[in-house]
CSV table of C-alpha atoms in Angstrom, one decimal:
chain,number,residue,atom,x,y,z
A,222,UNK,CA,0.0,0.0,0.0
A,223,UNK,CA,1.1,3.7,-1.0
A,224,UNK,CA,2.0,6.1,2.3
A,225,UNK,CA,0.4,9.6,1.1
A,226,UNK,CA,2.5,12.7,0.9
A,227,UNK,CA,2.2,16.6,0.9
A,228,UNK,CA,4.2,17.8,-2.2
A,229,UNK,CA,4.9,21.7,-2.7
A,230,UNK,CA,5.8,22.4,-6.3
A,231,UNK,CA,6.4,26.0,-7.8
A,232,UNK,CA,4.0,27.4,-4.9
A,233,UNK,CA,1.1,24.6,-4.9
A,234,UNK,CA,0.4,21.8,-3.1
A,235,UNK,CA,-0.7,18.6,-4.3
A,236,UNK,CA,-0.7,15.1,-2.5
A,237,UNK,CA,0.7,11.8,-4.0
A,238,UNK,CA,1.1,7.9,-2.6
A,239,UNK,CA,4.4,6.9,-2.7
A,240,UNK,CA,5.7,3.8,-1.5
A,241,UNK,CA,7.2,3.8,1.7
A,242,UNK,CA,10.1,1.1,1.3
A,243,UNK,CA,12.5,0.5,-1.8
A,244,UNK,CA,11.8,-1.9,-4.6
A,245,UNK,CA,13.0,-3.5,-7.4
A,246,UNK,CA,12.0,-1.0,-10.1
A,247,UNK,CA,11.9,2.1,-7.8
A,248,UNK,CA,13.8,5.5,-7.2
A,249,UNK,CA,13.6,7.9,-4.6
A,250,UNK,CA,11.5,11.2,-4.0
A,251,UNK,CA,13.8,14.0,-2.3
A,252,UNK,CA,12.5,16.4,-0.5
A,253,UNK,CA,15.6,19.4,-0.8
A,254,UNK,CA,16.4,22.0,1.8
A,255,UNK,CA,18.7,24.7,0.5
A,256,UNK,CA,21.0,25.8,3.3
A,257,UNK,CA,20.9,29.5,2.2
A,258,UNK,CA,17.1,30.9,2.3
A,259,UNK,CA,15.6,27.3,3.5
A,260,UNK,CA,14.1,26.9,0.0
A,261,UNK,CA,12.2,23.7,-0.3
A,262,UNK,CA,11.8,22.3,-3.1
A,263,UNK,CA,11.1,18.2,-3.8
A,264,UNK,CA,13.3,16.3,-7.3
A,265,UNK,CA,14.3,13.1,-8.3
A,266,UNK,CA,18.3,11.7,-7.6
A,267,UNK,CA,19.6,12.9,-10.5
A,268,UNK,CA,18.6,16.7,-9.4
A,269,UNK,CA,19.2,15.5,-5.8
A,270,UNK,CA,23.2,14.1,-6.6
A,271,UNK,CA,23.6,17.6,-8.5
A,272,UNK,CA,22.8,20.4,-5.0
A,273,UNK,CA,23.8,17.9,-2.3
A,274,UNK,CA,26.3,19.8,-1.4
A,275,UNK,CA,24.5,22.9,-0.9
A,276,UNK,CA,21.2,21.7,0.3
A,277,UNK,CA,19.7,19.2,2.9
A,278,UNK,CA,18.2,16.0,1.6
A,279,UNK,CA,16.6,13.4,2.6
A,280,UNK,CA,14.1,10.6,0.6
A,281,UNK,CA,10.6,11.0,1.3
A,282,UNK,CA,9.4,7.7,-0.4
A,283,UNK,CA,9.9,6.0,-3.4
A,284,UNK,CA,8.1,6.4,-6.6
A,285,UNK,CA,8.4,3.6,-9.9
A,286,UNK,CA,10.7,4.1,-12.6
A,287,UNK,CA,7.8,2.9,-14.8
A,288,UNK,CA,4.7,3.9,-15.9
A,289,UNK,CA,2.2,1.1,-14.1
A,290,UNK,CA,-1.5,1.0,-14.0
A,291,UNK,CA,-2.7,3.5,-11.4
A,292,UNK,CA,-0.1,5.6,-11.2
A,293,UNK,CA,0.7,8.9,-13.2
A,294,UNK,CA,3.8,10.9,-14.2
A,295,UNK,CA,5.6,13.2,-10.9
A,296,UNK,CA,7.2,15.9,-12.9
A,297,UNK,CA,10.1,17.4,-11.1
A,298,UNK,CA,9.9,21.2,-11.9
A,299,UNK,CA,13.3,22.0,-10.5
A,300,UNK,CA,14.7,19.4,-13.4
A,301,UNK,CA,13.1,21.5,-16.1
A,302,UNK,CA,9.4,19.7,-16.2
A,303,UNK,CA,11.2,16.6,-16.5
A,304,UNK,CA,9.3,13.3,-15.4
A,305,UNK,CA,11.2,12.2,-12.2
A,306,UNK,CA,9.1,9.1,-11.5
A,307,UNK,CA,5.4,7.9,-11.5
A,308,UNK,CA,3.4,7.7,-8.5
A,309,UNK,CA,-0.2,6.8,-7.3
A,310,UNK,CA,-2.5,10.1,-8.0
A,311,UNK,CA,-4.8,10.6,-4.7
A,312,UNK,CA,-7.8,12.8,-3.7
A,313,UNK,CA,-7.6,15.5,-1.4
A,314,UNK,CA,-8.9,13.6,1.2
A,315,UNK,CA,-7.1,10.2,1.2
A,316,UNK,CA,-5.2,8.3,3.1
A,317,UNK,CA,-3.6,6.0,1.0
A,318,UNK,CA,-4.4,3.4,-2.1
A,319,UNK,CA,-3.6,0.2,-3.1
A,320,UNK,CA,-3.5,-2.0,-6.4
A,321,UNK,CA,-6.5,-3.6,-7.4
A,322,UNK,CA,-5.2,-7.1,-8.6
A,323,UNK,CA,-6.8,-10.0,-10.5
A,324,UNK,CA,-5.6,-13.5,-10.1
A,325,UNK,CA,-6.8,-16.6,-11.9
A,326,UNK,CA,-7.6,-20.6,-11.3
A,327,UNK,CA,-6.9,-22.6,-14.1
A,328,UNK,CA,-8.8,-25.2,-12.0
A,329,UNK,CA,-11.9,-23.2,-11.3
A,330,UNK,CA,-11.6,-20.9,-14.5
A,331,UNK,CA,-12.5,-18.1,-12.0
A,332,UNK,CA,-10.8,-14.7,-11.8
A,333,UNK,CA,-10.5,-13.2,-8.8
A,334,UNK,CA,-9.9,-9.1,-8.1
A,335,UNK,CA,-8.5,-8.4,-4.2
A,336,UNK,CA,-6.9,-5.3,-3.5
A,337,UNK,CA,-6.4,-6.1,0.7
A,338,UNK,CA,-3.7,-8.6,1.4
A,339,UNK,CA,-6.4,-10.7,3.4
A,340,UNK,CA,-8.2,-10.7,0.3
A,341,UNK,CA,-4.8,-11.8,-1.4
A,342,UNK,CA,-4.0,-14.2,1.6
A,343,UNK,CA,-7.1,-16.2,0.4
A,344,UNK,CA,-6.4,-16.8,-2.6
A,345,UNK,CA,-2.5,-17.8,-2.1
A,346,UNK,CA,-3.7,-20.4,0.8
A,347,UNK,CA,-4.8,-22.1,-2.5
A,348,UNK,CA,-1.4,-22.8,-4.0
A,349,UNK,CA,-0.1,-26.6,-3.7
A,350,UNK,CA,-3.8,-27.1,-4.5
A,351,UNK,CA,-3.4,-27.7,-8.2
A,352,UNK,CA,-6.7,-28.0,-8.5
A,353,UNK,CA,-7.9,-24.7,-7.3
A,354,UNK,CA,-4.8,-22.3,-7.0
A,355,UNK,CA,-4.7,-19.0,-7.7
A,356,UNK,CA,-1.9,-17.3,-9.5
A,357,UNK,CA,-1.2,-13.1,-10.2
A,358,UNK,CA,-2.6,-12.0,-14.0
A,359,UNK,CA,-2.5,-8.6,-13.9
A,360,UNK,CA,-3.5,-5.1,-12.0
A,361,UNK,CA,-6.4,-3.4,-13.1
A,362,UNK,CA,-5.8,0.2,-11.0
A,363,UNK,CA,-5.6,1.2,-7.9
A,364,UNK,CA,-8.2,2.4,-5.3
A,365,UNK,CA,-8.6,4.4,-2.3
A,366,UNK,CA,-7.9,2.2,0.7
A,367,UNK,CA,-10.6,3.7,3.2
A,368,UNK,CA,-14.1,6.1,2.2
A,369,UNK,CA,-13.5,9.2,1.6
A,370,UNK,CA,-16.2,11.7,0.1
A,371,UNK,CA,-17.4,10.8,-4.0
A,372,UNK,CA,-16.8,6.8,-2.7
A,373,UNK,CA,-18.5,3.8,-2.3
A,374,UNK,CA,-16.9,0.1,-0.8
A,375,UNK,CA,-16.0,-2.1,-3.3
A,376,UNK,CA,-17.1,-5.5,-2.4
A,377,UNK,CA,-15.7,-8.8,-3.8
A,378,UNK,CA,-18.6,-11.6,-3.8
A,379,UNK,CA,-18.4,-15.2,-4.2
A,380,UNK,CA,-21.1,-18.1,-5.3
A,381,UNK,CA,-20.2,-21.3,-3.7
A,382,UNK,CA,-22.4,-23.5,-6.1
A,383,UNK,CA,-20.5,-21.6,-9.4
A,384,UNK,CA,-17.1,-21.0,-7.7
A,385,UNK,CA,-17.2,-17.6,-8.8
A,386,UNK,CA,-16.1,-14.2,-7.5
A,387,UNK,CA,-16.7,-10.9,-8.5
A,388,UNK,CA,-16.5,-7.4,-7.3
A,389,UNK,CA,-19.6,-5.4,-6.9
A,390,UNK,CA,-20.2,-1.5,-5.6
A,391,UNK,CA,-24.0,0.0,-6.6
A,392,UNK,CA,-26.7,-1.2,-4.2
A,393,UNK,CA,-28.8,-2.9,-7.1
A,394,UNK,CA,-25.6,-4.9,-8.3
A,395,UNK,CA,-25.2,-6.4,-4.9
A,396,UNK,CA,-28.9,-7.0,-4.0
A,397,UNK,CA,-29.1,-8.8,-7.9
A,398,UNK,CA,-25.9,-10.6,-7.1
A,399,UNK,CA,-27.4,-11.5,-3.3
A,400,UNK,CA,-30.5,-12.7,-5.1
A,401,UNK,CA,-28.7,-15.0,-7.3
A,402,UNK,CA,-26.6,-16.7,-4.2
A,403,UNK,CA,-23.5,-14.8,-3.8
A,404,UNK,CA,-22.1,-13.6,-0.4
A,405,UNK,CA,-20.1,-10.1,0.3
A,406,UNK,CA,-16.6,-11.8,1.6
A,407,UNK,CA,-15.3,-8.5,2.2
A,408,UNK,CA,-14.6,-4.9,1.6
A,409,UNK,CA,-11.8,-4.6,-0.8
A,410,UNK,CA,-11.4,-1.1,-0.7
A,411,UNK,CA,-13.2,2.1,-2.1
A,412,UNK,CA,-14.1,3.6,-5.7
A,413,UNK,CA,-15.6,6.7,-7.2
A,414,UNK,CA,-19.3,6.8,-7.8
A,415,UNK,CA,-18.9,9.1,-10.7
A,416,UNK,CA,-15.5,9.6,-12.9
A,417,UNK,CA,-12.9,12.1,-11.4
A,418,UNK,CA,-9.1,13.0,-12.4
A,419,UNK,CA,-7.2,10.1,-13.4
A,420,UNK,CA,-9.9,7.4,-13.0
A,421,UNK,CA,-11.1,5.1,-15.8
A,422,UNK,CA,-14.5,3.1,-15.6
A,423,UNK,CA,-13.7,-0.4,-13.9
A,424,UNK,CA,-15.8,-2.8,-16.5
A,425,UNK,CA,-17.5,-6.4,-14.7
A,426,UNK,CA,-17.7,-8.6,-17.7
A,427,UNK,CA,-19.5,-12.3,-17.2
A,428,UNK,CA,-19.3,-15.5,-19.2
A,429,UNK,CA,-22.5,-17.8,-18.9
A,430,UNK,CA,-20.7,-20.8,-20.3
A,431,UNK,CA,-17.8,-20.7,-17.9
A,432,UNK,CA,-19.7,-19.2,-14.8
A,433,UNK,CA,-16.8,-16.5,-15.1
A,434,UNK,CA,-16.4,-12.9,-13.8
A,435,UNK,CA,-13.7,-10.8,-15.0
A,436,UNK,CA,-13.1,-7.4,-14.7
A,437,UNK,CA,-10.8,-4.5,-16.3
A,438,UNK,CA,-10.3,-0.8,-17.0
A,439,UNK,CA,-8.8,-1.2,-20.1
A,440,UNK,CA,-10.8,-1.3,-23.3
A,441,UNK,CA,-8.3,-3.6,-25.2
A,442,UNK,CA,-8.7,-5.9,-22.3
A,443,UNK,CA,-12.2,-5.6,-22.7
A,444,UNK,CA,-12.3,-5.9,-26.3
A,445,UNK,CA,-10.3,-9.5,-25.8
A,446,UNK,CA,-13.0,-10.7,-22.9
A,447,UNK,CA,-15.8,-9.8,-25.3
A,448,UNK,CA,-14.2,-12.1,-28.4
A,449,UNK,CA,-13.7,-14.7,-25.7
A,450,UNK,CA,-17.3,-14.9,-24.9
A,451,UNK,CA,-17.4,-12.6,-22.1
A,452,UNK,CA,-20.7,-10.0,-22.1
A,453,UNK,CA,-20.4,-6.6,-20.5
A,454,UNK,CA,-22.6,-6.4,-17.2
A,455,UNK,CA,-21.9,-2.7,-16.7
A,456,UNK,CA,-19.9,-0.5,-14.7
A,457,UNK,CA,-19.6,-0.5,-10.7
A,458,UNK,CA,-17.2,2.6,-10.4
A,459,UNK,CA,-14.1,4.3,-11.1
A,460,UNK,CA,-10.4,3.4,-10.3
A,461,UNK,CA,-7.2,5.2,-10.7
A,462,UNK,CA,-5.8,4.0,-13.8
């Protein structure tokens, strides 16, 4: 999960999730304290390496080298508008976001979307089962970790009988879904009831013959489900992506 952060740039202030330990992939945020004036002023380590001598530094977090899903570009100003890193974009109001990720059983032909490491937790207590495991396919975006205003929980539901899960957020999509036998296993984090900066619509696609939810923010990905058999039930919400 992202730590958020306060970042002044060129006078404004904006807040962005960075992660709060190194990894593979990653380079640090500085935040930069000139020692004549106290100017403040936040850059990447190739800005950092060229004023440590005449300014105080010290690594705020850690933002991807990459461009990933859910995250956006953190342009330094101080190194000429150049793109220092990418980070996770966040509302006003939030407190930190994590990456909506879908796994997938072979066994049970059943996608599975958990952004909470309890959620991830149950599906790796699956592995050694060949059967039923549950292996990492890809992110989707990212979501706000706890409700903040313009949100709405994201549940992930499961149908015993079908051995299918799928995420659901409107009240008719989870009173449908409770109708039909699933269960709310839990709250997998929060999502936008209308679309906002950065967001994308997060797409629950469902395929009849393979009792099979899937979902995605990507319209290429949804493109593929749809020539695989896979019928668009709508969307739930919005996700950074």
């Amino acid at each position: 999960m992202s730590e958020v952060h306060t970042i002044t740039q060129d006078g404004r202030a904006f807040r962005c999730g960075l992660l709060p330990m190194k990894e593979m992939g990653c380079t640090p945020l500085y935040k930069i304290v000139f020692k004549k004036g106290d100017t403040i002023v936040f850059g990447g380590k190739e800005y950092q390496q060229s004023v440590k001598d005449e300014a105080d530094c010290s690594i705020v977090g850690y933002m991807s080298e990459r461009p990933k899903k859910g995250m956006v570009p953190f342009t330094s100003i101080v190194q000429g508008s150049k793109v220092a890193g990418y980070v996770f974009p966040t509302h006003k109001d939030s407190t930190g976001v994590s990456l909506l990720k879908m796994y997938y059983s072979r066994g049970r032909c059943d996608h599975a979307a958990v952004a909470t490491s309890a959620g991830e937790q149950d599906l790796l207590l699956s592995l050694g089962d060949k059967k039923h495991e549950y292996y990492f396919d890809k992110p989707i975006g990212s979501i706000e970790v706890s409700p903040i205003e313009g949100t709405t929980p994201l549940f992930r539901m499961w149908h015993g009988h079908h051995l299918n899960s799928t995420l659901a957020a409107k009240p008719e999509t989870i009173d449908t879904l409770t109708s039909q036998g699933y269960c709310k296993v839990r709250i997998e984090g929060h999502i936008f009831t209308s679309q906002t900066f950065f967001t994308s619509p997060l797409q629950i696609l469902y395929h009849e013959g393979m009792k099979d939810s899937a979902a995605s923010c990507d319209p290429k990905e949804v493109n593929t489900y749809t020539e695989q058999g896979y019928i668009i039930q709508g969307i739930e919400g919005y996700v950074y992506h």
